[in-house]
Coordinates of C-alpha atoms in Angstrom, one line a residue:
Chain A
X1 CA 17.9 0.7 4.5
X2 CA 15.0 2.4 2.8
X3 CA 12.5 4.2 4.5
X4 CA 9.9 7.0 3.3
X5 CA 8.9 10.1 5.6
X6 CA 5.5 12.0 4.3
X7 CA 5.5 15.7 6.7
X8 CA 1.7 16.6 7.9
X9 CA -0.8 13.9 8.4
X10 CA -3.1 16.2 7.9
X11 CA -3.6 18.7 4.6
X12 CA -6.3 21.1 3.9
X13 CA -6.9 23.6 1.1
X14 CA -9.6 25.6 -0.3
X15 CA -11.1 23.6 -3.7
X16 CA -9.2 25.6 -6.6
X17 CA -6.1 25.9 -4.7
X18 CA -2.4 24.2 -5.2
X19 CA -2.1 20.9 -3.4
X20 CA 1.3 20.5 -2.4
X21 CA 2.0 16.7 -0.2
X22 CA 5.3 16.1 1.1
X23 CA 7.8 13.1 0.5
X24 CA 11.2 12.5 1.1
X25 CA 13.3 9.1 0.7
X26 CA 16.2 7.9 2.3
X27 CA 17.8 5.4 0.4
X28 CA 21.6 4.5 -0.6
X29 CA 21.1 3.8 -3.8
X30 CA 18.6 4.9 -6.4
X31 CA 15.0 4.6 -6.1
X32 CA 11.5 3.6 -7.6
X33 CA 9.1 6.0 -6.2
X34 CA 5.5 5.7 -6.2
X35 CA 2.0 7.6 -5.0
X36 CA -0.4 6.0 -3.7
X37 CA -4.5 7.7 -3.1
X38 CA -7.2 5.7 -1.0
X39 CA -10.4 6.6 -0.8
X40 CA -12.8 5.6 2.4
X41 CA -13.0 1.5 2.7
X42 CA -11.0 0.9 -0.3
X43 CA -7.5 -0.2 -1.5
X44 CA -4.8 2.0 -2.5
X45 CA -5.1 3.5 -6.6
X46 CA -1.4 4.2 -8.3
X47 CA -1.7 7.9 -9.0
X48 CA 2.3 7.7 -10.3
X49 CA 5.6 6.3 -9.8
X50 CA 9.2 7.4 -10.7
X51 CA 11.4 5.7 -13.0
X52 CA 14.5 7.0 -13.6
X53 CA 13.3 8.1 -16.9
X54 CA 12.4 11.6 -16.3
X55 CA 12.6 13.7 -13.2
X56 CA 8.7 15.2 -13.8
X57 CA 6.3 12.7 -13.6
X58 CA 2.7 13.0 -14.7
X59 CA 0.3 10.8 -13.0
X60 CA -3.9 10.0 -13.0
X61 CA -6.2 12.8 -12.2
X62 CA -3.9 16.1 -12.9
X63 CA -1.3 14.9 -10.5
X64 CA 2.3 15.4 -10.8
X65 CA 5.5 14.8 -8.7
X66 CA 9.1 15.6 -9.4
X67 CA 11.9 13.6 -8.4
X68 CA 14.9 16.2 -6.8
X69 CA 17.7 13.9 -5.8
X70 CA 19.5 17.1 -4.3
X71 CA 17.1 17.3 -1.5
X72 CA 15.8 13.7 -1.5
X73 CA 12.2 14.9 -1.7
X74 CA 9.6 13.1 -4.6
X75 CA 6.6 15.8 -3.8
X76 CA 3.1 15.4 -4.7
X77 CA 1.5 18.6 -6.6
X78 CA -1.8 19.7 -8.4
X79 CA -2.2 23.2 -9.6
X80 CA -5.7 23.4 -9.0
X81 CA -7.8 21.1 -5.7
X82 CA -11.1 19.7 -6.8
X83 CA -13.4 17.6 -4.0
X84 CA -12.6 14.9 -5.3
X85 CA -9.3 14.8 -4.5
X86 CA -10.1 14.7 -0.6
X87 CA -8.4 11.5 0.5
X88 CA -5.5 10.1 2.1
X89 CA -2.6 9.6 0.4
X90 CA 0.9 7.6 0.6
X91 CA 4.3 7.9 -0.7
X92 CA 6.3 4.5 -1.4
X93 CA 9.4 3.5 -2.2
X94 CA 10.9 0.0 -3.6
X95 CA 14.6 -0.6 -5.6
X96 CA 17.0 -3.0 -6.1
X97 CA 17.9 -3.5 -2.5
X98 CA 14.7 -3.7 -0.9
X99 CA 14.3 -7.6 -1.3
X100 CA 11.0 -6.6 -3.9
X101 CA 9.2 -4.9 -0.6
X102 CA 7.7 -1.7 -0.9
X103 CA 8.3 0.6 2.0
X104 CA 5.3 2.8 3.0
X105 CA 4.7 6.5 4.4
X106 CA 2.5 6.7 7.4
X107 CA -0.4 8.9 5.0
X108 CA -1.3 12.5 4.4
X109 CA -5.2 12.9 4.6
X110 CA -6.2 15.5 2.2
X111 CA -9.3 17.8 2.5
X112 CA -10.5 19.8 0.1
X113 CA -12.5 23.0 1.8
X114 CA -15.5 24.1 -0.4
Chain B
X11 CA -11.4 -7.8 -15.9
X12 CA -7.6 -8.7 -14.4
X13 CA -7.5 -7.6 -10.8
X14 CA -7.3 -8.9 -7.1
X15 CA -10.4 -9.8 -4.8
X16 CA -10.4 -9.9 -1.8
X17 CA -13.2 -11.4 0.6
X18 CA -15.4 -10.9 2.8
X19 CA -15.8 -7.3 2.8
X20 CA -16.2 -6.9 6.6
X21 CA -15.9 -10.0 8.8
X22 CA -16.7 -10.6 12.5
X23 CA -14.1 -12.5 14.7
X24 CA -15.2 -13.9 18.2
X25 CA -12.7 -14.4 21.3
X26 CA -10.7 -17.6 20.5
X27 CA -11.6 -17.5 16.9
X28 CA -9.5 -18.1 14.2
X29 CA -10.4 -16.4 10.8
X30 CA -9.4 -16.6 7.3
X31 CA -9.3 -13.9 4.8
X32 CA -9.3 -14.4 1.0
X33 CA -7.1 -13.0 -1.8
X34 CA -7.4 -14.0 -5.2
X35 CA -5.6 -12.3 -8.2
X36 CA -5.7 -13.4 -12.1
X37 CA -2.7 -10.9 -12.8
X38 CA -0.4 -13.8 -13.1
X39 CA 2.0 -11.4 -10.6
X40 CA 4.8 -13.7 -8.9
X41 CA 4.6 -11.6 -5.6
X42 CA 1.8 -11.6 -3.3
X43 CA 1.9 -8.9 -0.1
X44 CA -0.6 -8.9 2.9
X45 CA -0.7 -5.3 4.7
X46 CA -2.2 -4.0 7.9
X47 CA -3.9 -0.7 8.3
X48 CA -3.8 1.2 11.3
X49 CA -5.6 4.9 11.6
X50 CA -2.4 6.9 11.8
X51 CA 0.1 4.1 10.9
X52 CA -0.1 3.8 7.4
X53 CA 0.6 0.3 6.3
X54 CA 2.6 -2.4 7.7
X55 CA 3.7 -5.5 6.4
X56 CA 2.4 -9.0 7.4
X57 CA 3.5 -11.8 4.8
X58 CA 4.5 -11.9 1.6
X59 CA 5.3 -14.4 -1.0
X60 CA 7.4 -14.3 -4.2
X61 CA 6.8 -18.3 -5.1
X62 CA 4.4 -20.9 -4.8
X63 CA 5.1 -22.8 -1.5
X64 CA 7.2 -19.9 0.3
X65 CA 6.5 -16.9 1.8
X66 CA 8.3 -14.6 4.6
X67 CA 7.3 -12.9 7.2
X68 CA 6.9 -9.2 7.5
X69 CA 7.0 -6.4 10.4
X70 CA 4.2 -7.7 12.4
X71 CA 3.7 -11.7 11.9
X72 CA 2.8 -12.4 15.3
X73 CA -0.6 -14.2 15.4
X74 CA -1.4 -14.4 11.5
X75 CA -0.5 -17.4 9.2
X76 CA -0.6 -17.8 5.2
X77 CA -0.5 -20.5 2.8
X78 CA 0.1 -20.4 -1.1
X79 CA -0.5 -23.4 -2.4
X80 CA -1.3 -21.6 -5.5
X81 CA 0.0 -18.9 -7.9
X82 CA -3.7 -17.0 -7.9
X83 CA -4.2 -17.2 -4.1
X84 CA -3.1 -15.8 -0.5
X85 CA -4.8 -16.4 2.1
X86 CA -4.2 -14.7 5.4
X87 CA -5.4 -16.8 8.6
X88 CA -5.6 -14.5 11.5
X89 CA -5.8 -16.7 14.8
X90 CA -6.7 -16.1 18.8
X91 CA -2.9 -15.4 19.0
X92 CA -3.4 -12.1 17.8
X93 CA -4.9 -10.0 20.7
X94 CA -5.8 -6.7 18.9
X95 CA -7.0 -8.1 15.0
X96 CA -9.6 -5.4 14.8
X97 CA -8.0 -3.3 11.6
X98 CA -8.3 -3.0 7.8
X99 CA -6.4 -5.6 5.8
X100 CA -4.9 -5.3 2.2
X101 CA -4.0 -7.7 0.5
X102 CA -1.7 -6.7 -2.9
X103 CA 0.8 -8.1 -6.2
X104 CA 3.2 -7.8 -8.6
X105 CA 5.5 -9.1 -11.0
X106 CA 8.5 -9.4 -9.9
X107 CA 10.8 -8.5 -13.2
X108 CA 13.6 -6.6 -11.4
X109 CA 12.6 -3.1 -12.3
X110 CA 10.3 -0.3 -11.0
X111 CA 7.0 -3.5 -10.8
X112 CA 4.0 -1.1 -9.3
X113 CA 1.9 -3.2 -6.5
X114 CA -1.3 -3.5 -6.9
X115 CA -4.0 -3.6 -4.7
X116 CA -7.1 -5.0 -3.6
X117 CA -10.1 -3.7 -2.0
X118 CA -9.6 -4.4 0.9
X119 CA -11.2 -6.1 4.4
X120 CA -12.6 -4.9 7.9
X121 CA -12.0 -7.3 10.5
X122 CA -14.0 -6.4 13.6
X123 CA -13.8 -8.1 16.8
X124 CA -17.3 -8.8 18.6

């Protein structure tokens, strides 16, 4: 079964600062990977998605997440926190064996201190 | 523009009142996914569809209903079986092509209870 675990609901850091938003996967075989951000009253925005063809993945708005099969983990990074980017944000997975149904994190709500 | 719509953008239920909730989508996607948000519970899955004519029922189908008579459209019916409708509903697509297919999403609608 496939099933996605974000860690921290809740996320702040100062504006200029890393963002760093958790994600692991469990999953038996190999799977597609994708961020989600939402702002207030609105649908959910791809910001990336994993592949298979490359471990780093560059996404929308300076995001980046890197697939580590080792530990499991597809992690959610930006070097440098902008306002912006205060929002809440989901981790997904879907694959071959998931009957085409995407398979949600419960959300990490982002805020961005000035 | 290609993208989903999704209608009204806040509706009203009474006690005993069945309502209906639009989704339209000129993507030509196959797949068509009806989502319940929560605060705190990310999204969970209601219906979804893959062909004209069929559709399956998700995590939480108790008290909703669909039809898709129609490639382009979804509708979700949420009826006075469902005790607790007040939430925010999503309603997404995608192609269904076997490989990493992102979903997409609409805007989304508040249901409120009066």
């Amino acid at each position: 079964a496939q099933s996605v675990t974000q860690l921290g609901s809740h996320v702040s850091v100062s504006e200029g600062a890393l963002v760093l938003l958790r994600c692991n996967y469990s999953s038996s075989v190999p799977p597609y990977l994708f961020w989600y951000v939402q702002y207030p009253n609105q649908g959910l925005q791809l910001l990336l998605k994993y592949t298979s063809a490359a471990t780093l993945v560059k996404g929308i708005n300076g995001f980046e997440a890197e697939f580590k099969k080792s530990e499991t983990s597809f992690h959610l990074t930006k070097p440098s926190a902008h306002m912006s980017d205060a929002a809440e944000y989901f981790c997904a997975v879907s694959g071959l064996n998931t009957g085409n149904q995407f398979y949600f994190g419960t959300g990490t709500s982002l805020t961005v201190i000035p | 523009d290609g993208g989903i719509t999704q209608s009204p953008k806040y509706l009203f239920r009474k006690e005993g009142q069945n309502v209906t909730l639009s989704c339209e989508q000129n993507l030509n996607h196959d797949a068509m996914y009806w989502y319940r948000q929560d605060p705190g519970q990310g999204l969970r899955l209601i219906y979804y569809s893959q062909i004209v004519n069929d559709f399956q029922k998700g995590d939480i189908a108790e008290g909703y209903s669909v039809s898709r008579e129609k490639k382009e459209s979804f509708p979700l019916t949420v009826t006075s079986a469902q005790k607790n409708p007040t939430a925010f509903y999503l309603c997404a697509s995608r192609r269904l092509a076997g490989g990493p297919e992102t979903q997409y999403f609409g805007p989304g609608t508040r249901l409120l209870v009066l």
